[in-house]
Coordinates of C-alpha atoms in Angstrom, one line a residue:
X207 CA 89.1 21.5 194.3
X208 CA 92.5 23.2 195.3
X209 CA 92.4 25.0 198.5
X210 CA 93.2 29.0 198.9
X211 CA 96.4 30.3 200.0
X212 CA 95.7 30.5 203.8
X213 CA 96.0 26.9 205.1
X214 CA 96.5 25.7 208.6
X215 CA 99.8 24.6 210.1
X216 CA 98.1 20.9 210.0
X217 CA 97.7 20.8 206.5
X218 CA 101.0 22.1 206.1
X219 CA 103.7 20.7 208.3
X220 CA 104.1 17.1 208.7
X221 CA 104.6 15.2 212.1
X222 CA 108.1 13.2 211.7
X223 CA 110.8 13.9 213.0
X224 CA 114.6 13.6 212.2
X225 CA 117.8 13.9 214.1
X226 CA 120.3 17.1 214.0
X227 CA 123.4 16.9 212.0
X228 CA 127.0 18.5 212.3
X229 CA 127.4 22.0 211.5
X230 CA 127.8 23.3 207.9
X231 CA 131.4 24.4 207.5
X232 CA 131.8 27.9 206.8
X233 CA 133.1 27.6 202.9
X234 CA 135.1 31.0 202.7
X235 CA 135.6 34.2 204.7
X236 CA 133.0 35.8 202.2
X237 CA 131.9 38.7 203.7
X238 CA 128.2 38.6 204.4
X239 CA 129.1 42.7 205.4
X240 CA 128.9 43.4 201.8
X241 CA 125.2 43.4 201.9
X242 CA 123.6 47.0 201.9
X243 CA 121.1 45.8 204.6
X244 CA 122.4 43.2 206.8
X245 CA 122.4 46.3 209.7
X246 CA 118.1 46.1 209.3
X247 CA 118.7 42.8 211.1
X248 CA 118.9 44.3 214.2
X249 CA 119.5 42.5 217.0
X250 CA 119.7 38.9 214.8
X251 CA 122.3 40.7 212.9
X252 CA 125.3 38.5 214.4
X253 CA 123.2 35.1 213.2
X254 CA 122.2 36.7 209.6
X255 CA 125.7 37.1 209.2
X256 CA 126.6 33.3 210.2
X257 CA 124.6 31.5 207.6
X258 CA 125.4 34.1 205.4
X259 CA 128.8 33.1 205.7
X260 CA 128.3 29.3 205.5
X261 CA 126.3 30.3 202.2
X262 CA 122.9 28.3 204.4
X263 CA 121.4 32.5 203.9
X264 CA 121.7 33.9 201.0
X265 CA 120.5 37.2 199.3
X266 CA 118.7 38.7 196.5
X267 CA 121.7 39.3 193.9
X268 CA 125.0 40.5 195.1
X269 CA 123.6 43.3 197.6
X270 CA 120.6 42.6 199.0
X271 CA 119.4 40.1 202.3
X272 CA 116.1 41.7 202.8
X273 CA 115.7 40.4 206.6
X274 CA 113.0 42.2 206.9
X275 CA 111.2 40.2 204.3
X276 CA 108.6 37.6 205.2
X277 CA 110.2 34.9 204.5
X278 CA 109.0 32.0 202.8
X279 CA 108.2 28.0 202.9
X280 CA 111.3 27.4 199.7
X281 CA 113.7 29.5 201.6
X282 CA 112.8 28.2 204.7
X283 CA 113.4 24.5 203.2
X284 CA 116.4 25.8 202.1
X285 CA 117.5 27.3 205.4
X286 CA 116.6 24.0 207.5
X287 CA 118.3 21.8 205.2
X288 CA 121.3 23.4 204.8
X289 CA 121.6 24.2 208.6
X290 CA 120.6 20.8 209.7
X291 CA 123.1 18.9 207.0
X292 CA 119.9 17.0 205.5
X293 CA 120.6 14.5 202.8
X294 CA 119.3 16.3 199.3
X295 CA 119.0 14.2 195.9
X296 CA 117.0 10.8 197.3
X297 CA 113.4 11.1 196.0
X298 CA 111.3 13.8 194.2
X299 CA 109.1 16.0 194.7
X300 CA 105.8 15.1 193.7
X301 CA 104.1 19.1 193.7
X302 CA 102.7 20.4 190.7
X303 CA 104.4 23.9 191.6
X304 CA 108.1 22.3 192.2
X305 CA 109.3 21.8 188.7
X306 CA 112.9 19.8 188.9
X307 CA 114.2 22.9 187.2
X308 CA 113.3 25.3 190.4
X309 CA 116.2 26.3 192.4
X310 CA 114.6 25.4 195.5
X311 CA 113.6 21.9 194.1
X312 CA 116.5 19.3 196.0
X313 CA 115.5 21.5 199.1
X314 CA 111.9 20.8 199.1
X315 CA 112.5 17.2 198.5
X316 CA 114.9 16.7 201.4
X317 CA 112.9 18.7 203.6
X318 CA 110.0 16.4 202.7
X319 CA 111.7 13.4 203.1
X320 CA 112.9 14.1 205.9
X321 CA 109.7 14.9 207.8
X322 CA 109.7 18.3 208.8
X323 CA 107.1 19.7 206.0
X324 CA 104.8 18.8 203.7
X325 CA 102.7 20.2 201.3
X326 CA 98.8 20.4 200.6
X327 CA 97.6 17.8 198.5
X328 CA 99.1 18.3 194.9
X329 CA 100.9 21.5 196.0
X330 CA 103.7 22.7 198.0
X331 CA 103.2 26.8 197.6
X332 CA 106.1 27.9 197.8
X333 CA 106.0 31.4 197.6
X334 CA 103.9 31.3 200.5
X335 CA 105.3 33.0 203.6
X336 CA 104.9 31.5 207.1
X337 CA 103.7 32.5 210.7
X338 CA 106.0 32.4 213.5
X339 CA 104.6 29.3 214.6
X340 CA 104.8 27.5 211.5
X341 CA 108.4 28.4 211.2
X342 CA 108.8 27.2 215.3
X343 CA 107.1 23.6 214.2
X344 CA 109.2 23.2 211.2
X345 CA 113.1 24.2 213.0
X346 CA 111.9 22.0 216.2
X347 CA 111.6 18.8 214.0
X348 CA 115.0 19.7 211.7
X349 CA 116.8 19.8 215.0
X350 CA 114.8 17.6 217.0
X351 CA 114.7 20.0 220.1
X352 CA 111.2 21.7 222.2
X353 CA 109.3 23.3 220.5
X354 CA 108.1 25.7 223.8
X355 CA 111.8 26.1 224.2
X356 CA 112.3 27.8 220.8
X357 CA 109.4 29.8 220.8
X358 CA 110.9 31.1 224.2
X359 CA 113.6 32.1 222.0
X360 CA 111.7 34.4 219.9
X361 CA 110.2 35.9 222.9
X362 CA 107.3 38.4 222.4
X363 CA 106.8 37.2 219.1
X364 CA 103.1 36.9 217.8
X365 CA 102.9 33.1 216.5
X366 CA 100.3 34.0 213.6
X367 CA 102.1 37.3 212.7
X368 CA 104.4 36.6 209.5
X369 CA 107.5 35.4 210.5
X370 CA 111.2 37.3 208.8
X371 CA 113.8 36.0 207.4
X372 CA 116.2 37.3 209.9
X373 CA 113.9 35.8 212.8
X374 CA 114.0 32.6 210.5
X375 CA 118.4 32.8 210.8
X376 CA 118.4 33.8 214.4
X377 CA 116.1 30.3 215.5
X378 CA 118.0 28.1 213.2
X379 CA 121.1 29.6 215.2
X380 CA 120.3 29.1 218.5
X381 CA 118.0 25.6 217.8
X382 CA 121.0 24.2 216.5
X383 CA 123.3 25.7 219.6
X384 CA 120.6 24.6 221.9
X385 CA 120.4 20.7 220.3
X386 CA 123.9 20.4 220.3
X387 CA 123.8 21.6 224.2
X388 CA 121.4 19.0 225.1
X389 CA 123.3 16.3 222.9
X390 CA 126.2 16.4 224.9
X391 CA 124.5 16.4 228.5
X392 CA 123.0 13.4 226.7
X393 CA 126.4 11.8 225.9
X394 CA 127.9 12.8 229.1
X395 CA 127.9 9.7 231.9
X396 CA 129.7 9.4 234.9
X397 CA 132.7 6.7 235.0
X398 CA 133.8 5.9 238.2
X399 CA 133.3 7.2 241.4
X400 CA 135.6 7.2 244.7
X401 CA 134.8 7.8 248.2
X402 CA 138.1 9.8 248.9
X403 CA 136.8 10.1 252.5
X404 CA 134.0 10.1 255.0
X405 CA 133.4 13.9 253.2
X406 CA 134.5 13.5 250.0
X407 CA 133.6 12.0 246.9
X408 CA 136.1 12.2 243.4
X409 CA 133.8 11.5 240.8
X410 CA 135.2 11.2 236.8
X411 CA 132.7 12.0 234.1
X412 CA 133.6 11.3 230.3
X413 CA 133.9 14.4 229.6
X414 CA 133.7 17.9 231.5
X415 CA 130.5 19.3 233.2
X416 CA 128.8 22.4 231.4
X417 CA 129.7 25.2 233.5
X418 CA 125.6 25.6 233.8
X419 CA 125.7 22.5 235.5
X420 CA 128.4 23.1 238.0
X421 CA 126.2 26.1 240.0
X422 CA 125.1 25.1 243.3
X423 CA 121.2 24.8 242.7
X424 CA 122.1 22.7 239.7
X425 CA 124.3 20.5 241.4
X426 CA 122.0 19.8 244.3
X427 CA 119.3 19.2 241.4
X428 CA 121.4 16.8 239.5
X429 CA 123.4 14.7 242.0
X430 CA 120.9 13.0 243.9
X431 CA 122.1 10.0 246.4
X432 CA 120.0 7.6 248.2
X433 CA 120.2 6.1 252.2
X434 CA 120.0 10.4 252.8
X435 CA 123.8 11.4 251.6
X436 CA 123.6 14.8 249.9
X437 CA 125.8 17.4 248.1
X438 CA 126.9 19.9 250.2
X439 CA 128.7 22.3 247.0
X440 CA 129.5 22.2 243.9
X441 CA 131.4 19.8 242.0
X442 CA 135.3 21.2 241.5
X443 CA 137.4 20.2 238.6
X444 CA 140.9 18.6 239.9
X445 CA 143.9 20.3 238.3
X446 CA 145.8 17.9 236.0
X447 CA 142.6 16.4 234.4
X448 CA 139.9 16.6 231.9
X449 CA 136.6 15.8 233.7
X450 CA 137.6 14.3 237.5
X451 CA 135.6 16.8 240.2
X452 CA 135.6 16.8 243.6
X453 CA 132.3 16.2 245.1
X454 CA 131.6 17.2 249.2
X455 CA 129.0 15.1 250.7
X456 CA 127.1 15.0 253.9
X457 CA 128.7 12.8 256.5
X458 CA 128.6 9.2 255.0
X459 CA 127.3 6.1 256.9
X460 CA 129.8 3.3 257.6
X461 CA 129.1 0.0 255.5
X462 CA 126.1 1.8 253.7
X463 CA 126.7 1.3 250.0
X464 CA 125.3 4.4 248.1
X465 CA 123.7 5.3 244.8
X466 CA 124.6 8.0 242.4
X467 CA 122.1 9.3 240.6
X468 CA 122.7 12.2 238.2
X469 CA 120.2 14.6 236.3
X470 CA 117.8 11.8 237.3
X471 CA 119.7 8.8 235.8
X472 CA 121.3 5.9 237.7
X473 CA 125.0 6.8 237.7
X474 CA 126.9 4.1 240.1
X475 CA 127.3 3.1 243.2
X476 CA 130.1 3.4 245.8
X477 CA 130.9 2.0 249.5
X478 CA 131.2 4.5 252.1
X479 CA 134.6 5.7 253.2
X480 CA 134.2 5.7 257.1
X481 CA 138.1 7.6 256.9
X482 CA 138.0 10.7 259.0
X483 CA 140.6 13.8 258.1
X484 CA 143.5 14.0 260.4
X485 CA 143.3 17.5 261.4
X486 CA 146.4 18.5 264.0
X487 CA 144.1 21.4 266.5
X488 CA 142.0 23.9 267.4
X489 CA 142.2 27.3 269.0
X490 CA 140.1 30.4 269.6
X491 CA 140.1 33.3 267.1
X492 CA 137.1 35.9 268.5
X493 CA 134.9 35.3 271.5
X494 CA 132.7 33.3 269.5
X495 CA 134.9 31.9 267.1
X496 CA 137.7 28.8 267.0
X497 CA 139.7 27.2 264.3
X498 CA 140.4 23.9 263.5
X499 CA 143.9 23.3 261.6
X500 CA 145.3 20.8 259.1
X501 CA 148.8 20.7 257.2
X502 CA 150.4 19.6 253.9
X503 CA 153.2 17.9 255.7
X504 CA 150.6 15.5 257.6
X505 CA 149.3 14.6 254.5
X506 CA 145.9 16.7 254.8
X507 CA 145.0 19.2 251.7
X508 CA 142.4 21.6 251.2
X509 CA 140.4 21.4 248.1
X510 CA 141.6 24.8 246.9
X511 CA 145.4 23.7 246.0
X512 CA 144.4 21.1 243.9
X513 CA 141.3 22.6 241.7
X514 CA 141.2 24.1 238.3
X515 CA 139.2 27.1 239.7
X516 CA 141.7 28.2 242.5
X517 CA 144.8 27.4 241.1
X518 CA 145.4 31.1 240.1
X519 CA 144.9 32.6 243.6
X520 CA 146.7 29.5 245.9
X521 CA 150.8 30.1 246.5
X522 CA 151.4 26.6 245.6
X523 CA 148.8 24.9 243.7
X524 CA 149.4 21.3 242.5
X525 CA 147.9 18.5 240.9
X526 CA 146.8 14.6 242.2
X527 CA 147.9 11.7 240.3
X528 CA 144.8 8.9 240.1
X529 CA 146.4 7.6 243.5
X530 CA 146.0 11.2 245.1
X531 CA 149.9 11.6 245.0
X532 CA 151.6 14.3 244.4
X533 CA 155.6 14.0 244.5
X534 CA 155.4 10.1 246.1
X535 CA 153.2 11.5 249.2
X536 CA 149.5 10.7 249.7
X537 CA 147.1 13.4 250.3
X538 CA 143.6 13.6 251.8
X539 CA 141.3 16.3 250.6
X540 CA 139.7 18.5 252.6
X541 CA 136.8 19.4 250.3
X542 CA 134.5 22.5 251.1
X543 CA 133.2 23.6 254.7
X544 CA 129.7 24.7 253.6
X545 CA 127.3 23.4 255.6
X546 CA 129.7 20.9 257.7
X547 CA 129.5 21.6 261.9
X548 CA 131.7 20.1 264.3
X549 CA 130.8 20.0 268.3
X550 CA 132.5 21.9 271.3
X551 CA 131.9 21.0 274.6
X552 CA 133.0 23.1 277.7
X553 CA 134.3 21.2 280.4
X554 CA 131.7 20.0 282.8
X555 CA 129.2 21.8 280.5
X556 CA 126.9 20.5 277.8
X557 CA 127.8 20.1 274.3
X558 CA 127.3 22.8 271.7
X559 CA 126.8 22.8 267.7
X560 CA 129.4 25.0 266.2
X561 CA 128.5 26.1 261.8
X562 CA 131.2 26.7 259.7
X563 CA 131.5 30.6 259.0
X564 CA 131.7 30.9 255.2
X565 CA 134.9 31.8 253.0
X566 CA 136.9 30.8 256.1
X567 CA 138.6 27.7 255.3
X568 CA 142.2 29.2 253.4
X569 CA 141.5 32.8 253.2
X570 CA 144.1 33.6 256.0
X571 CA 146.6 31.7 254.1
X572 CA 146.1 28.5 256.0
X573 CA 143.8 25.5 256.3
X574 CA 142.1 26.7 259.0
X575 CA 138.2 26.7 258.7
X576 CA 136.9 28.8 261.4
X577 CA 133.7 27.7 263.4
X578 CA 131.0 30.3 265.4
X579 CA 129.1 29.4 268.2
X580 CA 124.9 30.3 267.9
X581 CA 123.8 33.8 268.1
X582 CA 124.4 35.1 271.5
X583 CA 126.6 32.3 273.1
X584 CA 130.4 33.1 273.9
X585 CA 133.3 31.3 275.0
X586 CA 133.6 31.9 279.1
X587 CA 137.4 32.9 279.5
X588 CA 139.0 30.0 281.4
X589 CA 137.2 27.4 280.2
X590 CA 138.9 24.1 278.7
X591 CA 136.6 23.5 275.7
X592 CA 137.0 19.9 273.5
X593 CA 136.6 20.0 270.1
X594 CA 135.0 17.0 268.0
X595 CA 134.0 16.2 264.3
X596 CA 132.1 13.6 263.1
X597 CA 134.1 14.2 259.5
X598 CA 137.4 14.6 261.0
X599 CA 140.3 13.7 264.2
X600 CA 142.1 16.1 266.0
X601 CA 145.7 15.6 267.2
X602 CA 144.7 18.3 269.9
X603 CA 141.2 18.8 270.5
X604 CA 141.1 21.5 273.2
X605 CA 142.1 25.1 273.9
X606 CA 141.2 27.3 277.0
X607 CA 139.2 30.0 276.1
X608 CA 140.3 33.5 276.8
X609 CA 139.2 37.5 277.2
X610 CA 139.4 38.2 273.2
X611 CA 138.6 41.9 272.5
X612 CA 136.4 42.6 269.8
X613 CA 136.9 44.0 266.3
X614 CA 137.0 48.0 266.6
X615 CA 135.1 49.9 263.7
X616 CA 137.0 52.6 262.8
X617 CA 135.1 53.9 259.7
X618 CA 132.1 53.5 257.7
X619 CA 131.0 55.8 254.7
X620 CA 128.2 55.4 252.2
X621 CA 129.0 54.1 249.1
X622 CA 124.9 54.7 247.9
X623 CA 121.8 54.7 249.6
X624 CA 122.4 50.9 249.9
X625 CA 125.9 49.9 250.5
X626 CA 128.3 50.9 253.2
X627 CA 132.3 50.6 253.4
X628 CA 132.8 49.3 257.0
X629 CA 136.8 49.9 257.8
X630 CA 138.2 48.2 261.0
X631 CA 141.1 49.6 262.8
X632 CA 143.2 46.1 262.0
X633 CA 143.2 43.9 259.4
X634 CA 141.7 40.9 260.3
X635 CA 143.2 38.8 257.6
X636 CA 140.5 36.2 257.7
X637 CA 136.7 36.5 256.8
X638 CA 136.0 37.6 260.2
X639 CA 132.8 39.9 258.7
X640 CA 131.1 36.9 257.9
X641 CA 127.5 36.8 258.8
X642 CA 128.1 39.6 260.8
X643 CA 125.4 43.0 260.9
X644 CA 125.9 46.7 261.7
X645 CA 123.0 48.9 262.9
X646 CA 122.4 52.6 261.7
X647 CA 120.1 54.6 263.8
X648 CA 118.8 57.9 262.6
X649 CA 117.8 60.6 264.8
X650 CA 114.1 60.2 264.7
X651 CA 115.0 56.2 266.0
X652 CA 114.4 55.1 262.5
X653 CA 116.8 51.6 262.2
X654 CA 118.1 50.0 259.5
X655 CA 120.1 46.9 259.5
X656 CA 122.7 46.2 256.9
X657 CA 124.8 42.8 256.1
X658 CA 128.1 42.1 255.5
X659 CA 128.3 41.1 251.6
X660 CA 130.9 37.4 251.8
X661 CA 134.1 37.8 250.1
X662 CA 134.1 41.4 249.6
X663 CA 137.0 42.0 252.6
X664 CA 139.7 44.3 251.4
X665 CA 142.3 44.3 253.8
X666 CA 140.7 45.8 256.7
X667 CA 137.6 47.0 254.6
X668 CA 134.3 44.9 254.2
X669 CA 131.3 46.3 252.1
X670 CA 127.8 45.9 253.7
X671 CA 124.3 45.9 252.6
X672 CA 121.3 46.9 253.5
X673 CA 118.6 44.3 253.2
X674 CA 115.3 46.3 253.9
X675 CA 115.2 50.4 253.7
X676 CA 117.6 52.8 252.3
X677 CA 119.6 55.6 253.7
X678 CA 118.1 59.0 253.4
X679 CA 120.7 61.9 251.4
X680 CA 121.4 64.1 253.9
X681 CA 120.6 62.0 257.4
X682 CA 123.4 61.1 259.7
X683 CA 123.0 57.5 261.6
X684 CA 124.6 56.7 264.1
X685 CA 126.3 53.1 263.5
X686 CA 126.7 50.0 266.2
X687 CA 127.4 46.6 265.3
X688 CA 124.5 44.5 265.6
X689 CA 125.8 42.3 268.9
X690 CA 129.3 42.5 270.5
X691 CA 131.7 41.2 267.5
X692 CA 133.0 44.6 267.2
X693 CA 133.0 48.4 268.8
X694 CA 132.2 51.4 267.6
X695 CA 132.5 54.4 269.5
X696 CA 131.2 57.7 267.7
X697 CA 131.2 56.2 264.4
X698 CA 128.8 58.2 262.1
X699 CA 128.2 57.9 258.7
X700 CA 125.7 60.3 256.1
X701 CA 124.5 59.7 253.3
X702 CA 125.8 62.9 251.0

């Protein structure tokens, strides 16, 4: 006895699966705009009109698409086997309702073939339309990808409520953009990998990182190393090359040999570089802040003149050969500051841990990463302080500290009830705002703290922001700097 209409996905779909193929060339610029009613596939318009296109979609007649339209098992082995590139004309189809005349015919054969559907006992139906789910089960198989990641793709949609033709173009779309993503992450492996110096790795992949991968929490999720090394940024592609990036470590361990591993496969190993950087000194900027300089002409470059992603904003940018070379001289790179500390000890006093204060390290021009003491702690005018890195030497390690005035706040006004425009009376042409707070104070003693937002210095202007509260329309606060980095006498600022 022959079942009704309304079968299960179990009886229906099969359980094999097959691998994804190339795209399908786009045949003509045939303009899949012609239809009346492509525009009723809303927002899967843009992915209508790409199979339509590659003639993968096609219409009722000359002027019709019907998105809208359930749509149904034939088209849908239609759809999947065109998108996917499955092989058609091996087999038949052994269905009492899939006559070898049918149009649909070579697609329901290669779709069963293949795996990704079946039919219920003696019959295929057709003509019967399919539930979101069922059309989710039947594109994860034909491109071999998650099934929980493309129903994610369809978002709120009900899996038992009838799923559309245009839904049905829009997964195919992005199942076989999403395969093709994971295919070359798969494919990707690294090749080599130097230990430039004690801070620096240059690592060479076959082939370029997706820029998904290249944010910091991915990084630090997908380059893992053992004996407790750890990235300290993100990977940055070198100028001059396809996939080479320079990768900052923690501090590595003389004669430890390390392990790569990356997005949770073994990658290689490397010895550690014990080489420090040869950095030439270090003096005071702010009462709280010193500098520690390197130059070009000793041989000592940052990481911004020799990346892809700086090469735009650097006055001379330029590109490593595979010995580090660049016109016959040999250059050490200074890779990023984040998170790196150096020590400064006043004389006859104890040592001190100094952090690297973000966005510091070229923004005045030169390679000069500035360095804050902790919260509350100042250099004492007079004092001979010594300056040492585990990372790095210093031709001249020590400065004398002396009076340094602070930063004078000349202006703030109120951008919205959560951002401020804070303009000093100088420019002072490094990052100096960084990590740095001003305090409003309302007249009822109400305070609000807001924080300087890195890298949005103008000149002499920084933009702040408040973390908790808002400013009220119509209160005037008065505004202080949240410790003694700056001044501000009289300084007012009111929400209009």
């Amino acid at each position: 006895m022959k079942r009704k209409a309304s079968h299960t996905i179990t009886g229906l779909l099969a359980t094999a699966a097959i691998g994804t193929s190339v795209l399908i060339p786009v045949q003509s610029a045939w303009a899949a705009a012609n239809f009346a009613d492509i525009n009723k596939a809303g927002s899967y318009q843009a992915a209508v009109k790409t199979l339509a296109e590659q003639h993968v979609f096609e219409g009722y007649g000359a002027d019709l698409l019907k998105p809208q339209q359930a749509i149904t098992r034939a088209e849908l082995a239609k759809l999947a086997v065109a998108a996917f590139g499955l092989p058609t004309g091996q087999g038949s189809a052994a269905f009492t309702d899939v006559g070898s005349g049918d149009w649909f015919h070579p697609y329901v054969t290669a779709a069963v073939s293949a795996g990704i559907m079946s039919g219920d006992e003696a019959e295929f139906l057709p003509d019967q339309p399919l539930t979101v789910s069922e059309l989710v089960h039947v594109v994860a198989k034909a491109s071999k990808t998650d099934r929980a990641a493309l129903q994610k793709i369809l978002g709120n949609a009900q899996s038992q409520a009838k799923a559309s033709r245009a839904e049905a173009a829009y997964l195919v779309v992005e199942a076989k953009r999403t395969a093709q993503q994971v295919q070359q992450a798969a494919e990707n492996r690294v090749t080599s990998i130097e230990a430039q110096n004690v801070i620096t790795l240059v690592v060479k992949f076959a082939k370029p990182l997706p820029k998904e991968e290249v944010g910091l929490e991915a990084a630090k999720k997908n380059f893992v190393f053992d004996n407790g090394l750890t990235i300290r940024n993100v990977p940055q592609l070198m100028t001059g090359t396809e996939a080479t990036y320079i990768v900052p470590t923690t501090v590595q361990k003389e004669g430890t040999t390390y392990t790569l591993t990356h997005k949770g496969k073994q990658a290689g190993t490397f010895e550690a570089n014990p080489e420090k950087l040869a950095l030439r000194s270090t003096q005071q900027v702010t009462s709280d802040t010193f500098e520690v300089e390197s130059s070009l002409e000793d041989g000592v470059t940052d990481y911004g003149n020799v990346i892809v992603a700086y090469r735009n904003s650097r006055p001379n940018p330029f590109a490593l050969d595979e010995n580090n070379q660049y016109n016959g001289k040999t250059y050490e790179i200074l890779s990023s500051m984040r998170d790196i500390s150096v020590t400064i000890t006043p004389e006859g006093g104890e040592p001190i841990r100094a952090g690297y204060v973000p966005f510091t390290q070229a923004t005045d021009g030169r390679q000069a990463p500035k360095f804050r003491l902790p919260d509350g702690q100042k250099l004492k005018p007079g004092t001979t302080y010594t300056v040492t890195a585990d990372w790095a030497t210093l031709q001249k390690n020590t400065f004398v500290a002396t009076e340094k005035a602070p930063l004078t706040i000349e202006e703030v006004k109120a951008a919205d009830e959560k951002t401020l425009s804070v303009t000093l009376a100088e420019d002072p042409k490094d990052e100096l705002f960084a990590l740095r707070s001003i305090t409003l104070t309302a007249p009822d003693g109400t305070k609000l703290t807001a924080d300087y937002k890195l890298t949005s210095r103008k000149g002499q202007v920084g933009t702040f922001e408040l973390k908790d509260g808002a400013l009220e329309a119509g209160t005037t606060y008065e505004v202080a700097p949240a410790g003694d980095w700056a001044i501000a006498d009289s300084v007012r600022v009111t929400l209009e």
